[in-house]
mmCIF file of C-alpha atoms in Angstrom:
data_model
loop_
_atom_site.group_PDB
_atom_site.id
_atom_site.type_symbol
_atom_site.label_atom_id
_atom_site.label_comp_id
_atom_site.label_asym_id
_atom_site.label_seq_id
_atom_site.Cartn_x
_atom_site.Cartn_y
_atom_site.Cartn_z
ATOM 1 C CA MET A 41 -25.633 55.534 11.875
ATOM 2 C CA ALA A 42 -25.092 56.875 8.336
ATOM 3 C CA ALA A 43 -27.313 59.876 8.983
ATOM 4 C CA ALA A 44 -25.521 60.689 12.250
ATOM 5 C CA ALA A 45 -22.081 60.439 10.631
ATOM 6 C CA SER A 46 -23.213 62.581 7.698
ATOM 7 C CA LEU A 47 -24.726 65.194 9.998
ATOM 8 C CA ALA A 48 -21.575 65.301 12.124
ATOM 9 C CA LEU A 49 -19.463 65.653 8.974
ATOM 10 C CA ALA A 50 -21.671 68.471 7.687
ATOM 11 C CA ASN A 51 -21.210 70.303 10.989
ATOM 12 C CA LEU A 52 -17.431 70.383 10.475
ATOM 13 C CA LEU A 53 -17.714 72.847 7.623
ATOM 14 C CA PRO A 54 -19.590 76.085 8.330
ATOM 15 C CA ALA A 55 -17.424 77.670 11.061
ATOM 16 C CA ALA A 56 -14.145 77.102 9.215
ATOM 17 C CA GLN A 57 -15.636 78.326 5.943
ATOM 18 C CA ALA A 58 -17.122 81.406 7.586
ATOM 19 C CA ALA A 59 -13.700 82.206 9.024
ATOM 20 C CA GLY A 60 -12.230 82.031 5.514
ATOM 21 C CA GLN A 61 -9.862 79.204 6.467
ATOM 22 C CA THR A 62 -10.869 76.839 3.692
ATOM 23 C CA PRO A 63 -11.286 77.333 -0.026
ATOM 24 C CA PRO A 64 -14.942 77.872 -0.973
ATOM 25 C CA PRO A 65 -16.935 74.818 -2.076
ATOM 26 C CA ARG A 66 -16.977 74.172 -5.808
ATOM 27 C CA GLU A 67 -20.079 72.995 -7.657
ATOM 28 C CA LEU A 68 -20.766 71.670 -11.124
ATOM 29 C CA ARG A 69 -23.856 70.404 -12.930
ATOM 30 C CA HIS A 70 -23.477 68.147 -15.969
ATOM 31 C CA GLU A 71 -26.075 66.025 -17.783
ATOM 32 C CA GLY A 72 -28.460 65.823 -14.823
ATOM 33 C CA VAL A 73 -25.729 65.185 -12.240
ATOM 34 C CA ALA A 74 -24.618 67.732 -9.632
ATOM 35 C CA VAL A 75 -21.370 67.546 -7.692
ATOM 36 C CA ARG A 76 -20.143 69.706 -4.830
ATOM 37 C CA VAL A 77 -16.582 69.443 -3.507
ATOM 38 C CA THR A 78 -15.422 71.074 -0.284
ATOM 39 C CA SER A 79 -11.896 70.982 1.159
ATOM 40 C CA LEU A 80 -11.806 70.052 4.832
ATOM 41 C CA LEU A 81 -9.378 71.364 7.420
ATOM 42 C CA ALA A 82 -7.248 68.747 9.174
ATOM 43 C CA ASP A 83 -8.193 69.668 12.756
ATOM 44 C CA PRO A 84 -11.976 69.169 12.382
ATOM 45 C CA VAL A 85 -11.390 65.889 10.488
ATOM 46 C CA THR A 86 -9.067 64.751 13.287
ATOM 47 C CA ALA A 87 -11.687 65.692 15.901
ATOM 48 C CA PHE A 88 -14.389 63.865 13.939
ATOM 49 C CA LEU A 89 -12.308 60.667 13.881
ATOM 50 C CA ILE A 90 -11.326 60.964 17.550
ATOM 51 C CA GLY A 91 -15.041 61.271 18.321
ATOM 52 C CA ARG A 92 -15.532 57.896 16.676
ATOM 53 C CA GLY A 93 -12.837 56.181 18.741
ATOM 54 C CA PHE A 94 -9.615 56.857 16.807
ATOM 55 C CA PRO A 95 -6.474 57.593 18.815
ATOM 56 C CA THR A 96 -5.123 61.039 17.905
ATOM 57 C CA ASP A 97 -1.997 59.759 16.127
ATOM 58 C CA VAL A 98 -4.020 57.331 14.005
ATOM 59 C CA ALA A 99 -6.607 60.011 13.130
ATOM 60 C CA ARG A 100 -3.796 62.292 11.966
ATOM 61 C CA ARG A 101 -2.555 59.671 9.498
ATOM 62 C CA TYR A 102 -5.777 60.306 7.607
ATOM 63 C CA SER A 103 -6.412 63.994 8.311
ATOM 64 C CA GLY A 104 -2.797 65.001 7.644
ATOM 65 C CA LEU A 105 -3.427 64.574 3.921
ATOM 66 C CA CYS A 106 -5.843 66.564 1.760
ATOM 67 C CA VAL A 107 -9.386 65.461 2.598
ATOM 68 C CA ILE A 108 -12.384 66.635 0.600
ATOM 69 C CA ARG A 109 -16.106 66.237 1.112
ATOM 70 C CA VAL A 110 -17.942 65.149 -2.030
ATOM 71 C CA VAL A 111 -21.692 65.385 -2.573
ATOM 72 C CA LEU A 112 -22.948 63.746 -5.776
ATOM 73 C CA VAL A 113 -26.624 64.068 -6.708
ATOM 74 C CA ASN A 114 -28.534 62.482 -9.550
ATOM 75 C CA GLU A 115 -30.841 65.436 -10.096
ATOM 76 C CA ASN A 116 -32.676 64.007 -13.098
ATOM 77 C CA ALA A 117 -30.370 61.714 -15.061
ATOM 78 C CA SER A 118 -32.444 58.793 -16.197
ATOM 79 C CA PRO A 119 -31.895 55.917 -16.151
ATOM 80 C CA ALA A 120 -29.864 55.652 -12.973
ATOM 81 C CA ILE A 121 -26.193 56.560 -12.979
ATOM 82 C CA ALA A 122 -23.473 54.282 -11.629
ATOM 83 C CA TYR A 123 -20.012 55.334 -10.505
ATOM 84 C CA ASP A 124 -16.868 53.714 -9.161
ATOM 85 C CA LEU A 125 -14.658 56.103 -7.199
ATOM 86 C CA ARG A 126 -11.598 54.117 -8.311
ATOM 87 C CA SER A 127 -12.245 55.378 -11.877
ATOM 88 C CA TRP A 128 -12.081 59.027 -10.824
ATOM 89 C CA ARG A 129 -8.764 60.811 -11.320
ATOM 90 C CA LEU A 130 -6.864 63.595 -9.585
ATOM 91 C CA ARG A 131 -4.506 65.579 -11.786
ATOM 92 C CA ARG A 132 -1.873 67.181 -9.582
ATOM 93 C CA SER A 133 -0.310 70.537 -10.385
ATOM 94 C CA ASP A 134 2.829 68.724 -11.603
ATOM 95 C CA GLY A 135 0.688 66.871 -14.187
ATOM 96 C CA LYS A 136 0.828 63.467 -12.483
ATOM 97 C CA VAL A 137 -2.530 61.666 -12.475
ATOM 98 C CA VAL A 138 -3.514 59.553 -9.449
ATOM 99 C CA ALA A 139 -6.639 57.809 -8.186
ATOM 100 C CA PRO A 140 -8.285 59.000 -4.961
ATOM 101 C CA GLY A 141 -8.177 56.780 -1.902
ATOM 102 C CA VAL A 142 -11.233 54.672 -1.151
ATOM 103 C CA ARG A 143 -12.439 53.410 2.203
ATOM 104 C CA GLU A 144 -11.474 49.834 1.335
ATOM 105 C CA ASP A 145 -7.852 51.007 1.124
ATOM 106 C CA TRP A 146 -8.002 52.529 4.598
ATOM 107 C CA LEU A 147 -9.944 49.894 6.563
ATOM 108 C CA PRO A 148 -7.090 47.307 6.641
ATOM 109 C CA ARG A 149 -4.756 50.007 8.001
ATOM 110 C CA TRP A 150 -7.199 50.783 10.781
ATOM 111 C CA ARG A 151 -7.661 47.111 11.625
ATOM 112 C CA ASP A 152 -3.852 46.712 11.781
ATOM 113 C CA ALA A 153 -3.766 49.723 14.119
ATOM 114 C CA GLY A 154 -6.105 47.827 16.458
ATOM 115 C CA LEU A 155 -9.160 50.049 16.101
ATOM 116 C CA GLY A 156 -12.402 48.688 17.482
ATOM 117 C CA GLU A 157 -15.494 47.835 15.495
ATOM 118 C CA ALA A 158 -17.311 51.057 16.433
ATOM 119 C CA ALA A 159 -14.417 53.195 15.110
ATOM 120 C CA LEU A 160 -14.284 51.156 11.888
ATOM 121 C CA ILE A 161 -18.028 51.523 11.332
ATOM 122 C CA GLY A 162 -17.907 55.266 12.062
ATOM 123 C CA PHE A 163 -15.071 55.684 9.577
ATOM 124 C CA GLU A 164 -16.745 53.578 6.905
ATOM 125 C CA TRP A 165 -20.022 55.501 7.121
ATOM 126 C CA SER A 166 -18.233 58.866 6.898
ATOM 127 C CA GLN A 167 -16.481 58.014 3.626
ATOM 128 C CA PHE A 168 -17.820 58.677 0.155
ATOM 129 C CA PRO A 169 -19.179 55.317 -1.072
ATOM 130 C CA SER A 170 -16.682 53.602 -3.367
ATOM 131 C CA ARG A 171 -19.323 52.317 -5.786
ATOM 132 C CA GLN A 172 -22.972 53.143 -6.039
ATOM 133 C CA GLU A 173 -25.957 53.398 -8.331
ATOM 134 C CA LEU A 174 -27.946 56.610 -7.974
ATOM 135 C CA HIS A 175 -31.518 56.870 -9.235
ATOM 136 C CA PRO A 176 -33.056 60.298 -9.918
ATOM 137 C CA GLY A 177 -33.176 62.176 -6.606
ATOM 138 C CA ASP A 178 -30.510 59.984 -4.911
ATOM 139 C CA THR A 179 -27.467 61.487 -3.204
ATOM 140 C CA ALA A 180 -24.060 60.088 -2.239
ATOM 141 C CA LEU A 181 -21.837 62.023 0.144
ATOM 142 C CA GLY A 182 -18.804 61.621 2.328
ATOM 143 C CA MET A 183 -15.114 62.243 2.751
ATOM 144 C CA VAL A 184 -12.452 61.324 0.191
ATOM 145 C CA ASN A 185 -8.761 61.326 1.022
ATOM 146 C CA THR A 186 -6.912 62.607 -2.041
ATOM 147 C CA GLY A 187 -3.495 61.517 -0.791
ATOM 148 C CA LEU A 188 -2.214 64.995 -1.656
ATOM 149 C CA ALA A 189 -0.401 67.394 0.664
ATOM 150 C CA PRO A 190 -2.394 70.152 2.371
ATOM 151 C CA GLY A 191 -2.479 73.298 0.236
ATOM 152 C CA SER A 192 -2.144 71.331 -3.024
ATOM 153 C CA ARG A 193 -4.041 72.262 -6.161
ATOM 154 C CA PHE A 194 -5.599 69.598 -8.398
ATOM 155 C CA ASP A 195 -8.200 68.878 -11.068
ATOM 156 C CA LEU A 196 -10.831 66.245 -10.317
ATOM 157 C CA GLU A 197 -12.113 64.061 -13.151
ATOM 158 C CA LEU A 198 -15.392 62.289 -12.404
ATOM 159 C CA ASN A 199 -16.489 59.280 -14.434
ATOM 160 C CA TRP A 200 -19.818 57.453 -14.356
ATOM 161 C CA THR A 201 -22.195 55.579 -16.605
ATOM 162 C CA ALA A 202 -25.793 56.336 -17.512
ATOM 163 C CA GLY A 203 -27.779 53.852 -19.561
ATOM 164 C CA GLY A 204 -24.598 51.946 -20.361
ATOM 165 C CA SER A 205 -22.879 55.030 -21.800
ATOM 166 C CA ALA A 206 -19.729 56.484 -20.253
ATOM 167 C CA ARG A 207 -19.951 60.044 -18.957
ATOM 168 C CA ARG A 208 -17.218 62.368 -17.750
ATOM 169 C CA THR A 209 -16.813 65.838 -16.313
ATOM 170 C CA GLU A 210 -14.068 67.717 -14.542
ATOM 171 C CA LEU A 211 -13.672 70.282 -11.799
ATOM 172 C CA LYS A 212 -10.510 72.281 -12.428
ATOM 173 C CA GLU A 213 -8.129 73.972 -10.017
ATOM 174 C CA LEU A 214 -9.502 72.697 -6.737
ATOM 175 C CA ASP A 215 -7.506 73.720 -3.687
ATOM 176 C CA CYS A 216 -6.828 71.561 -0.674
ATOM 177 C CA ALA A 217 -7.245 73.226 2.691
ATOM 178 C CA PRO A 218 -3.978 74.568 4.108
ATOM 179 C CA ALA A 219 -1.968 72.730 6.723
ATOM 180 C CA PRO A 220 -2.837 73.517 10.363
#
């Protein structure tokens, strides 16, 4: 299930990027960790969720905000790294700092909306894992809802630990995909 959701998510990107509709992916390598962030257009995210059993109006509650795809790879950081998405920060263009949304924040909303188990599982597997330990060669990937408006600009601060020591890096001036 995870592989199918990840493959379907990956297929959302190339056509829109080739058409120049989304900002280009941004990549950074820092202390043996690589991160790639790609802004996603609302319509393909909506279609992805509808394909997993979401009604259109419910899918748009999620896709109507700035959604990014994050790929985090422990290329060679040893020992393993551990992250908690709730410790990452988004610095908006107005200077306000907010935490990104995590799947555990969204799942109760979807249950309240009456979504079935298959839709909930499809959503959960498509989201960037909220907490994880990555050994050398491991990868985490998935969608993150920033809670920002389409077209917004922000800085993304990533925090993790390696060998009990805190680590931090930042991707500056990321752009959300424009509104449909």
